[in-house]
Amino acid sequence: MLRRCLEAEWRKLRHSRMWLILLVLPVLSTLIGFANYWMNQAILRNGWYSLWTQVSLFYGEFFLPILIAICCAFVCRLEHVNRNWNMVLTAPVAVSQVFLAKVMMVSILIFFVQLFFLALYICAGFVAGLPAHFTFPPEVFGWIMRGWLASLTIIVFQLWLSMRIQSFALPVGISVCSVFIGLGLYVSGLGLFFPQSLLTIGMGVLSQDSMTVGELGTFVVMCVLFVTGGCALGIRRLIRADVMSQ
């Protein structure tokens, strides 16, 4: 049944314009970061690492959380129209599978966005002429994967919000506010206790220092706890909600 739920989510996205947003936002964030790097090369002298600080700052700190919020709002949009939640929740499918299918679909989309951003970062480095002078940082692959893992913590809570709120824009607006809260918590040393801050840590946005084994273990544990808690909230919402009021 989970496979059929995934197929249904795929059909909703296949002919939508969501793909344009998935492509445009990473390109836009890379262009902004690259332009900032290009104009400040006299200060930013650490090659690939300096380029990463610029492109990942705009992408990981701002554009990716907003992109996640848009994806989550979109996959819940059809259900909010004409009380379609009633039809979904009266189908012979467990509500947990309905929620998990949405989580998996958005997670798959963000995974490919992460790979696309990695390709854009490499291309930006070639355009800047970095391969001739600097060694490509092997840590970048860890940043991409940890960033994707941290994005799962944002996905589950954004889906929970999008299921509760019929408006498309409001959950996205909440995500924008959460970005600044996460940045404040990261600066305060409390980054492990908020999803957006976990994304900042995972992608090495503000610090490219390698994680120790203990720090990596703590990071993974916090991601698992957030994902588990977010899934529990989302499934509980579907079980207990008065769907006729959607």
PDB file of C-alpha atoms in Angstrom:
ATOM      1  CA  MET A   1       0.000   0.000   0.000  1.00  0.00           C
ATOM      2  CA  LEU A   2       2.877   2.361   0.680  1.00  0.00           C
ATOM      3  CA  ARG A   3       4.004   1.899  -2.904  1.00  0.00           C
ATOM      4  CA  ARG A   4       0.561   2.910  -4.175  1.00  0.00           C
ATOM      5  CA  CYS A   5       0.601   5.989  -1.940  1.00  0.00           C
ATOM      6  CA  LEU A   6       3.969   6.935  -3.413  1.00  0.00           C
ATOM      7  CA  GLU A   7       2.608   6.439  -6.925  1.00  0.00           C
ATOM      8  CA  ALA A   8      -0.293   8.747  -6.100  1.00  0.00           C
ATOM      9  CA  GLU A   9       2.081  11.427  -4.788  1.00  0.00           C
ATOM     10  CA  TRP A  10       4.229  11.063  -7.906  1.00  0.00           C
ATOM     11  CA  ARG A  11       1.223  11.530 -10.192  1.00  0.00           C
ATOM     12  CA  LYS A  12       0.367  14.783  -8.422  1.00  0.00           C
ATOM     13  CA  LEU A  13       3.874  16.115  -9.003  1.00  0.00           C
ATOM     14  CA  ARG A  14       4.636  14.701 -12.432  1.00  0.00           C
ATOM     15  CA  HIS A  15       2.888  17.366 -14.512  1.00  0.00           C
ATOM     16  CA  SER A  16       3.133  20.224 -12.020  1.00  0.00           C
ATOM     17  CA  ARG A  17       5.377  23.274 -12.116  1.00  0.00           C
ATOM     18  CA  MET A  18       7.057  22.178  -8.916  1.00  0.00           C
ATOM     19  CA  TRP A  19      10.032  21.009 -10.953  1.00  0.00           C
ATOM     20  CA  LEU A  20      10.729  24.579 -12.053  1.00  0.00           C
ATOM     21  CA  ILE A  21      11.008  25.716  -8.430  1.00  0.00           C
ATOM     22  CA  LEU A  22      13.250  22.754  -7.586  1.00  0.00           C
ATOM     23  CA  LEU A  23      15.654  23.892 -10.304  1.00  0.00           C
ATOM     24  CA  VAL A  24      15.440  27.668 -10.008  1.00  0.00           C
ATOM     25  CA  LEU A  25      16.053  28.140  -6.270  1.00  0.00           C
ATOM     26  CA  PRO A  26      19.369  26.185  -6.153  1.00  0.00           C
ATOM     27  CA  VAL A  27      20.550  28.006  -9.294  1.00  0.00           C
ATOM     28  CA  LEU A  28      19.585  31.373  -7.805  1.00  0.00           C
ATOM     29  CA  SER A  29      21.320  30.685  -4.498  1.00  0.00           C
ATOM     30  CA  THR A  30      24.470  29.479  -6.295  1.00  0.00           C
ATOM     31  CA  LEU A  31      24.564  32.570  -8.516  1.00  0.00           C
ATOM     32  CA  ILE A  32      24.218  34.897  -5.534  1.00  0.00           C
ATOM     33  CA  GLY A  33      26.911  33.056  -3.581  1.00  0.00           C
ATOM     34  CA  PHE A  34      29.233  32.878  -6.592  1.00  0.00           C
ATOM     35  CA  ALA A  35      28.827  36.604  -7.271  1.00  0.00           C
ATOM     36  CA  ASN A  36      29.674  37.380  -3.646  1.00  0.00           C
ATOM     37  CA  TYR A  37      32.741  35.130  -3.823  1.00  0.00           C
ATOM     38  CA  TRP A  38      33.865  36.603  -7.146  1.00  0.00           C
ATOM     39  CA  MET A  39      33.670  40.176  -5.897  1.00  0.00           C
ATOM     40  CA  ASN A  40      35.520  39.410  -2.655  1.00  0.00           C
ATOM     41  CA  GLN A  41      38.353  37.150  -3.800  1.00  0.00           C
ATOM     42  CA  ALA A  42      40.870  39.479  -2.180  1.00  0.00           C
ATOM     43  CA  ILE A  43      39.399  38.505   1.209  1.00  0.00           C
ATOM     44  CA  LEU A  44      38.176  34.988   0.455  1.00  0.00           C
ATOM     45  CA  ARG A  45      41.494  33.232  -0.178  1.00  0.00           C
ATOM     46  CA  ASN A  46      40.689  29.662   0.824  1.00  0.00           C
ATOM     47  CA  GLY A  47      39.613  28.430  -2.595  1.00  0.00           C
ATOM     48  CA  TRP A  48      36.903  25.785  -2.670  1.00  0.00           C
ATOM     49  CA  TYR A  49      36.232  26.231   1.043  1.00  0.00           C
ATOM     50  CA  SER A  50      35.635  29.958   0.625  1.00  0.00           C
ATOM     51  CA  LEU A  51      33.337  29.309  -2.319  1.00  0.00           C
ATOM     52  CA  TRP A  52      31.396  26.792  -0.225  1.00  0.00           C
ATOM     53  CA  THR A  53      30.899  29.317   2.572  1.00  0.00           C
ATOM     54  CA  GLN A  54      29.274  31.699   0.113  1.00  0.00           C
ATOM     55  CA  VAL A  55      27.045  29.379  -1.924  1.00  0.00           C
ATOM     56  CA  SER A  56      26.013  27.196   1.033  1.00  0.00           C
ATOM     57  CA  LEU A  57      25.193  30.250   3.145  1.00  0.00           C
ATOM     58  CA  PHE A  58      22.441  31.348   0.786  1.00  0.00           C
ATOM     59  CA  TYR A  59      21.358  27.850  -0.149  1.00  0.00           C
ATOM     60  CA  GLY A  60      21.492  25.982   3.167  1.00  0.00           C
ATOM     61  CA  GLU A  61      20.544  28.826   5.450  1.00  0.00           C
ATOM     62  CA  PHE A  62      17.703  30.374   3.439  1.00  0.00           C
ATOM     63  CA  PHE A  63      16.716  28.811   0.117  1.00  0.00           C
ATOM     64  CA  LEU A  64      16.666  25.119   1.076  1.00  0.00           C
ATOM     65  CA  PRO A  65      14.365  25.482   4.142  1.00  0.00           C
ATOM     66  CA  ILE A  66      12.012  27.621   2.058  1.00  0.00           C
ATOM     67  CA  LEU A  67      12.131  25.100  -0.793  1.00  0.00           C
ATOM     68  CA  ILE A  68      11.253  22.319   1.661  1.00  0.00           C
ATOM     69  CA  ALA A  69       8.308  24.336   2.963  1.00  0.00           C
ATOM     70  CA  ILE A  70       7.040  24.924  -0.583  1.00  0.00           C
ATOM     71  CA  CYS A  71       7.307  21.209  -1.417  1.00  0.00           C
ATOM     72  CA  CYS A  72       5.451  20.202   1.755  1.00  0.00           C
ATOM     73  CA  ALA A  73       2.706  22.753   1.164  1.00  0.00           C
ATOM     74  CA  PHE A  74       2.364  21.569  -2.418  1.00  0.00           C
ATOM     75  CA  VAL A  75       1.977  17.871  -1.615  1.00  0.00           C
ATOM     76  CA  CYS A  76      -0.842  18.772   0.815  1.00  0.00           C
ATOM     77  CA  ARG A  77      -2.509  21.340  -1.451  1.00  0.00           C
ATOM     78  CA  LEU A  78      -4.767  18.950  -3.378  1.00  0.00           C
ATOM     79  CA  GLU A  79      -6.065  17.331  -0.187  1.00  0.00           C
ATOM     80  CA  HIS A  80      -7.185  20.715   1.143  1.00  0.00           C
ATOM     81  CA  VAL A  81      -9.292  21.370  -1.990  1.00  0.00           C
ATOM     82  CA  ASN A  82     -12.955  20.322  -1.843  1.00  0.00           C
ATOM     83  CA  ARG A  83     -12.348  18.405   1.415  1.00  0.00           C
ATOM     84  CA  ASN A  84     -10.288  15.793  -0.378  1.00  0.00           C
ATOM     85  CA  TRP A  85      -8.813  14.763   2.973  1.00  0.00           C
ATOM     86  CA  ASN A  86     -12.107  12.917   3.494  1.00  0.00           C
ATOM     87  CA  MET A  87     -11.520  10.853   0.367  1.00  0.00           C
ATOM     88  CA  VAL A  88      -7.903  10.138   1.267  1.00  0.00           C
ATOM     89  CA  LEU A  89      -8.587   9.088   4.838  1.00  0.00           C
ATOM     90  CA  THR A  90     -11.555   6.876   3.959  1.00  0.00           C
ATOM     91  CA  ALA A  91      -9.466   4.910   1.446  1.00  0.00           C
ATOM     92  CA  PRO A  92      -8.372   1.402   2.506  1.00  0.00           C
ATOM     93  CA  VAL A  93      -4.901   2.649   3.398  1.00  0.00           C
ATOM     94  CA  ALA A  94      -3.359   3.170   6.835  1.00  0.00           C
ATOM     95  CA  VAL A  95      -3.030   6.854   7.695  1.00  0.00           C
ATOM     96  CA  SER A  96       0.585   6.235   8.674  1.00  0.00           C
ATOM     97  CA  GLN A  97       1.309   5.207   5.086  1.00  0.00           C
ATOM     98  CA  VAL A  98      -0.374   8.346   3.758  1.00  0.00           C
ATOM     99  CA  PHE A  99       1.912  10.518   5.869  1.00  0.00           C
ATOM    100  CA  LEU A 100       5.043   8.457   5.280  1.00  0.00           C
ATOM    101  CA  ALA A 101       4.462   8.520   1.525  1.00  0.00           C
ATOM    102  CA  LYS A 102       4.464  12.322   1.624  1.00  0.00           C
ATOM    103  CA  VAL A 103       7.611  12.318   3.756  1.00  0.00           C
ATOM    104  CA  MET A 104       9.362   9.941   1.380  1.00  0.00           C
ATOM    105  CA  MET A 105       8.314  11.850  -1.734  1.00  0.00           C
ATOM    106  CA  VAL A 106       9.548  15.209  -0.444  1.00  0.00           C
ATOM    107  CA  SER A 107      12.714  13.531   0.875  1.00  0.00           C
ATOM    108  CA  ILE A 108      13.458  12.057  -2.551  1.00  0.00           C
ATOM    109  CA  LEU A 109      12.945  15.444  -4.203  1.00  0.00           C
ATOM    110  CA  ILE A 110      15.284  17.163  -1.747  1.00  0.00           C
ATOM    111  CA  PHE A 111      17.902  14.442  -2.199  1.00  0.00           C
ATOM    112  CA  PHE A 112      18.053  15.157  -5.929  1.00  0.00           C
ATOM    113  CA  VAL A 113      18.088  18.894  -5.212  1.00  0.00           C
ATOM    114  CA  GLN A 114      21.130  18.310  -2.999  1.00  0.00           C
ATOM    115  CA  LEU A 115      22.892  16.466  -5.819  1.00  0.00           C
ATOM    116  CA  PHE A 116      21.939  19.242  -8.240  1.00  0.00           C
ATOM    117  CA  PHE A 117      23.364  21.845  -5.847  1.00  0.00           C
ATOM    118  CA  LEU A 118      26.596  19.828  -5.593  1.00  0.00           C
ATOM    119  CA  ALA A 119      26.880  19.875  -9.387  1.00  0.00           C
ATOM    120  CA  LEU A 120      26.259  23.642  -9.421  1.00  0.00           C
ATOM    121  CA  TYR A 121      28.943  24.151  -6.765  1.00  0.00           C
ATOM    122  CA  ILE A 122      31.482  22.187  -8.811  1.00  0.00           C
ATOM    123  CA  CYS A 123      30.583  24.119 -11.954  1.00  0.00           C
ATOM    124  CA  ALA A 124      30.942  27.418 -10.084  1.00  0.00           C
ATOM    125  CA  GLY A 125      34.396  26.348  -8.937  1.00  0.00           C
ATOM    126  CA  PHE A 126      35.468  25.546 -12.487  1.00  0.00           C
ATOM    127  CA  VAL A 127      34.165  28.907 -13.697  1.00  0.00           C
ATOM    128  CA  ALA A 128      36.174  30.611 -10.938  1.00  0.00           C
ATOM    129  CA  GLY A 129      39.282  28.702 -12.029  1.00  0.00           C
ATOM    130  CA  LEU A 130      39.732  26.983  -8.679  1.00  0.00           C
ATOM    131  CA  PRO A 131      40.848  23.481  -9.857  1.00  0.00           C
ATOM    132  CA  ALA A 132      44.085  24.949 -11.180  1.00  0.00           C
ATOM    133  CA  HIS A 133      45.102  26.316  -7.794  1.00  0.00           C
ATOM    134  CA  PHE A 134      43.264  24.506  -5.001  1.00  0.00           C
ATOM    135  CA  THR A 135      42.388  20.971  -3.966  1.00  0.00           C
ATOM    136  CA  PHE A 136      38.724  20.002  -4.060  1.00  0.00           C
ATOM    137  CA  PRO A 137      37.469  19.496  -0.455  1.00  0.00           C
ATOM    138  CA  PRO A 138      36.460  15.855   0.164  1.00  0.00           C
ATOM    139  CA  GLU A 139      34.283  17.040   3.069  1.00  0.00           C
ATOM    140  CA  VAL A 140      31.726  18.389   0.608  1.00  0.00           C
ATOM    141  CA  PHE A 141      30.145  14.969   0.128  1.00  0.00           C
ATOM    142  CA  GLY A 142      29.623  14.671   3.883  1.00  0.00           C
ATOM    143  CA  TRP A 143      28.099  18.158   3.972  1.00  0.00           C
ATOM    144  CA  ILE A 144      25.663  17.221   1.229  1.00  0.00           C
ATOM    145  CA  MET A 145      24.569  13.983   2.913  1.00  0.00           C
ATOM    146  CA  ARG A 146      24.351  15.470   6.415  1.00  0.00           C
ATOM    147  CA  GLY A 147      22.417  18.379   4.964  1.00  0.00           C
ATOM    148  CA  TRP A 148      19.942  15.940   3.451  1.00  0.00           C
ATOM    149  CA  LEU A 149      19.632  14.069   6.751  1.00  0.00           C
ATOM    150  CA  ALA A 150      18.991  17.348   8.585  1.00  0.00           C
ATOM    151  CA  SER A 151      16.439  18.346   5.945  1.00  0.00           C
ATOM    152  CA  LEU A 152      14.327  15.344   6.980  1.00  0.00           C
ATOM    153  CA  THR A 153      13.805  16.994  10.374  1.00  0.00           C
ATOM    154  CA  ILE A 154      12.391  20.062   8.631  1.00  0.00           C
ATOM    155  CA  ILE A 155      10.271  18.015   6.226  1.00  0.00           C
ATOM    156  CA  VAL A 156       8.293  16.140   8.893  1.00  0.00           C
ATOM    157  CA  PHE A 157       7.391  19.297  10.807  1.00  0.00           C
ATOM    158  CA  GLN A 158       6.569  21.278   7.680  1.00  0.00           C
ATOM    159  CA  LEU A 159       4.253  18.489   6.548  1.00  0.00           C
ATOM    160  CA  TRP A 160       2.573  18.557   9.947  1.00  0.00           C
ATOM    161  CA  LEU A 161       2.055  22.319   9.563  1.00  0.00           C
ATOM    162  CA  SER A 162       0.823  22.016   5.984  1.00  0.00           C
ATOM    163  CA  MET A 163      -1.731  19.395   7.007  1.00  0.00           C
ATOM    164  CA  ARG A 164      -3.080  21.632   9.767  1.00  0.00           C
ATOM    165  CA  ILE A 165      -3.111  24.878   7.766  1.00  0.00           C
ATOM    166  CA  GLN A 166      -5.089  25.134   4.532  1.00  0.00           C
ATOM    167  CA  SER A 167      -3.201  28.221   3.366  1.00  0.00           C
ATOM    168  CA  PHE A 168      -0.292  27.536   1.015  1.00  0.00           C
ATOM    169  CA  ALA A 169       1.651  30.663   1.978  1.00  0.00           C
ATOM    170  CA  LEU A 170       1.363  30.552   5.778  1.00  0.00           C
ATOM    171  CA  PRO A 171       3.511  27.417   6.346  1.00  0.00           C
ATOM    172  CA  VAL A 172       6.114  28.909   4.011  1.00  0.00           C
ATOM    173  CA  GLY A 173       6.047  32.136   6.008  1.00  0.00           C
ATOM    174  CA  ILE A 174       6.497  30.177   9.229  1.00  0.00           C
ATOM    175  CA  SER A 175       9.506  28.467   7.649  1.00  0.00           C
ATOM    176  CA  VAL A 176      11.062  31.851   6.868  1.00  0.00           C
ATOM    177  CA  CYS A 177      10.666  32.896  10.506  1.00  0.00           C
ATOM    178  CA  SER A 178      12.097  29.563  11.649  1.00  0.00           C
ATOM    179  CA  VAL A 179      15.235  30.224   9.611  1.00  0.00           C
ATOM    180  CA  PHE A 180      16.080  33.242  11.757  1.00  0.00           C
ATOM    181  CA  ILE A 181      15.219  31.388  14.960  1.00  0.00           C
ATOM    182  CA  GLY A 182      17.525  28.575  13.896  1.00  0.00           C
ATOM    183  CA  LEU A 183      20.332  31.001  13.105  1.00  0.00           C
ATOM    184  CA  GLY A 184      19.973  32.587  16.533  1.00  0.00           C
ATOM    185  CA  LEU A 185      20.059  29.208  18.273  1.00  0.00           C
ATOM    186  CA  TYR A 186      23.124  28.166  16.286  1.00  0.00           C
ATOM    187  CA  VAL A 187      24.991  31.308  17.290  1.00  0.00           C
ATOM    188  CA  SER A 188      23.930  30.683  20.903  1.00  0.00           C
ATOM    189  CA  GLY A 189      25.410  27.186  20.813  1.00  0.00           C
ATOM    190  CA  LEU A 190      21.999  25.479  20.885  1.00  0.00           C
ATOM    191  CA  GLY A 191      21.957  24.381  17.265  1.00  0.00           C
ATOM    192  CA  LEU A 192      21.323  20.716  18.042  1.00  0.00           C
ATOM    193  CA  PHE A 193      17.893  21.528  19.441  1.00  0.00           C
ATOM    194  CA  PHE A 194      16.207  23.010  16.349  1.00  0.00           C
ATOM    195  CA  PRO A 195      15.735  21.546  12.833  1.00  0.00           C
ATOM    196  CA  GLN A 196      16.917  24.608  10.884  1.00  0.00           C
ATOM    197  CA  SER A 197      20.017  24.800  13.089  1.00  0.00           C
ATOM    198  CA  LEU A 198      20.750  21.137  12.417  1.00  0.00           C
ATOM    199  CA  LEU A 199      20.758  21.971   8.704  1.00  0.00           C
ATOM    200  CA  THR A 200      23.294  24.748   9.325  1.00  0.00           C
ATOM    201  CA  ILE A 201      25.511  22.324  11.256  1.00  0.00           C
ATOM    202  CA  GLY A 202      25.123  19.437   8.835  1.00  0.00           C
ATOM    203  CA  MET A 203      25.997  21.410   5.710  1.00  0.00           C
ATOM    204  CA  GLY A 204      28.942  23.227   7.275  1.00  0.00           C
ATOM    205  CA  VAL A 205      27.375  26.549   6.350  1.00  0.00           C
ATOM    206  CA  LEU A 206      29.095  28.707   8.975  1.00  0.00           C
ATOM    207  CA  SER A 207      31.867  26.348  10.054  1.00  0.00           C
ATOM    208  CA  GLN A 208      33.737  23.848   7.908  1.00  0.00           C
ATOM    209  CA  ASP A 209      35.515  22.189  10.840  1.00  0.00           C
ATOM    210  CA  SER A 210      35.309  18.405  10.709  1.00  0.00           C
ATOM    211  CA  MET A 211      32.986  16.732  13.201  1.00  0.00           C
ATOM    212  CA  THR A 212      34.438  14.375  15.765  1.00  0.00           C
ATOM    213  CA  VAL A 213      32.916  10.902  16.048  1.00  0.00           C
ATOM    214  CA  GLY A 214      31.021  12.013  19.150  1.00  0.00           C
ATOM    215  CA  GLU A 215      29.686  15.160  17.501  1.00  0.00           C
ATOM    216  CA  LEU A 216      28.588  13.202  14.428  1.00  0.00           C
ATOM    217  CA  GLY A 217      26.860  10.621  16.616  1.00  0.00           C
ATOM    218  CA  THR A 218      25.026  13.338  18.550  1.00  0.00           C
ATOM    219  CA  PHE A 219      24.014  15.011  15.288  1.00  0.00           C
ATOM    220  CA  VAL A 220      22.579  11.773  13.869  1.00  0.00           C
ATOM    221  CA  VAL A 221      20.752  10.954  17.129  1.00  0.00           C
ATOM    222  CA  MET A 222      19.120  14.401  17.236  1.00  0.00           C
ATOM    223  CA  CYS A 223      18.043  14.065  13.594  1.00  0.00           C
ATOM    224  CA  VAL A 224      16.476  10.670  14.316  1.00  0.00           C
ATOM    225  CA  LEU A 225      14.673  12.030  17.380  1.00  0.00           C
ATOM    226  CA  PHE A 226      13.274  15.002  15.458  1.00  0.00           C
ATOM    227  CA  VAL A 227      12.162  12.850  12.528  1.00  0.00           C
ATOM    228  CA  THR A 228      10.519  10.320  14.833  1.00  0.00           C
ATOM    229  CA  GLY A 229       8.747  13.048  16.803  1.00  0.00           C
ATOM    230  CA  GLY A 230       7.610  14.845  13.648  1.00  0.00           C
ATOM    231  CA  CYS A 231       6.223  11.635  12.134  1.00  0.00           C
ATOM    232  CA  ALA A 232       4.376  10.891  15.378  1.00  0.00           C
ATOM    233  CA  LEU A 233       2.785  14.358  15.322  1.00  0.00           C
ATOM    234  CA  GLY A 234       1.806  14.063  11.663  1.00  0.00           C
ATOM    235  CA  ILE A 235       0.285  10.601  11.989  1.00  0.00           C
ATOM    236  CA  ARG A 236      -1.522  11.589  15.192  1.00  0.00           C
ATOM    237  CA  ARG A 237      -2.965  14.586  13.348  1.00  0.00           C
ATOM    238  CA  LEU A 238      -4.399  12.351  10.629  1.00  0.00           C
ATOM    239  CA  ILE A 239      -5.844   9.901  13.151  1.00  0.00           C
ATOM    240  CA  ARG A 240      -7.495  12.430  15.442  1.00  0.00           C
ATOM    241  CA  ALA A 241      -8.385  15.333  13.151  1.00  0.00           C
ATOM    242  CA  ASP A 242     -11.992  16.127  12.282  1.00  0.00           C
ATOM    243  CA  VAL A 243     -11.422  15.819   8.549  1.00  0.00           C
ATOM    244  CA  MET A 244     -14.851  17.222   7.697  1.00  0.00           C
ATOM    245  CA  SER A 245     -13.631  20.600   8.918  1.00  0.00           C
ATOM    246  CA  GLN A 246     -10.623  20.640   6.605  1.00  0.00           C
TER     247      GLN A 246
END
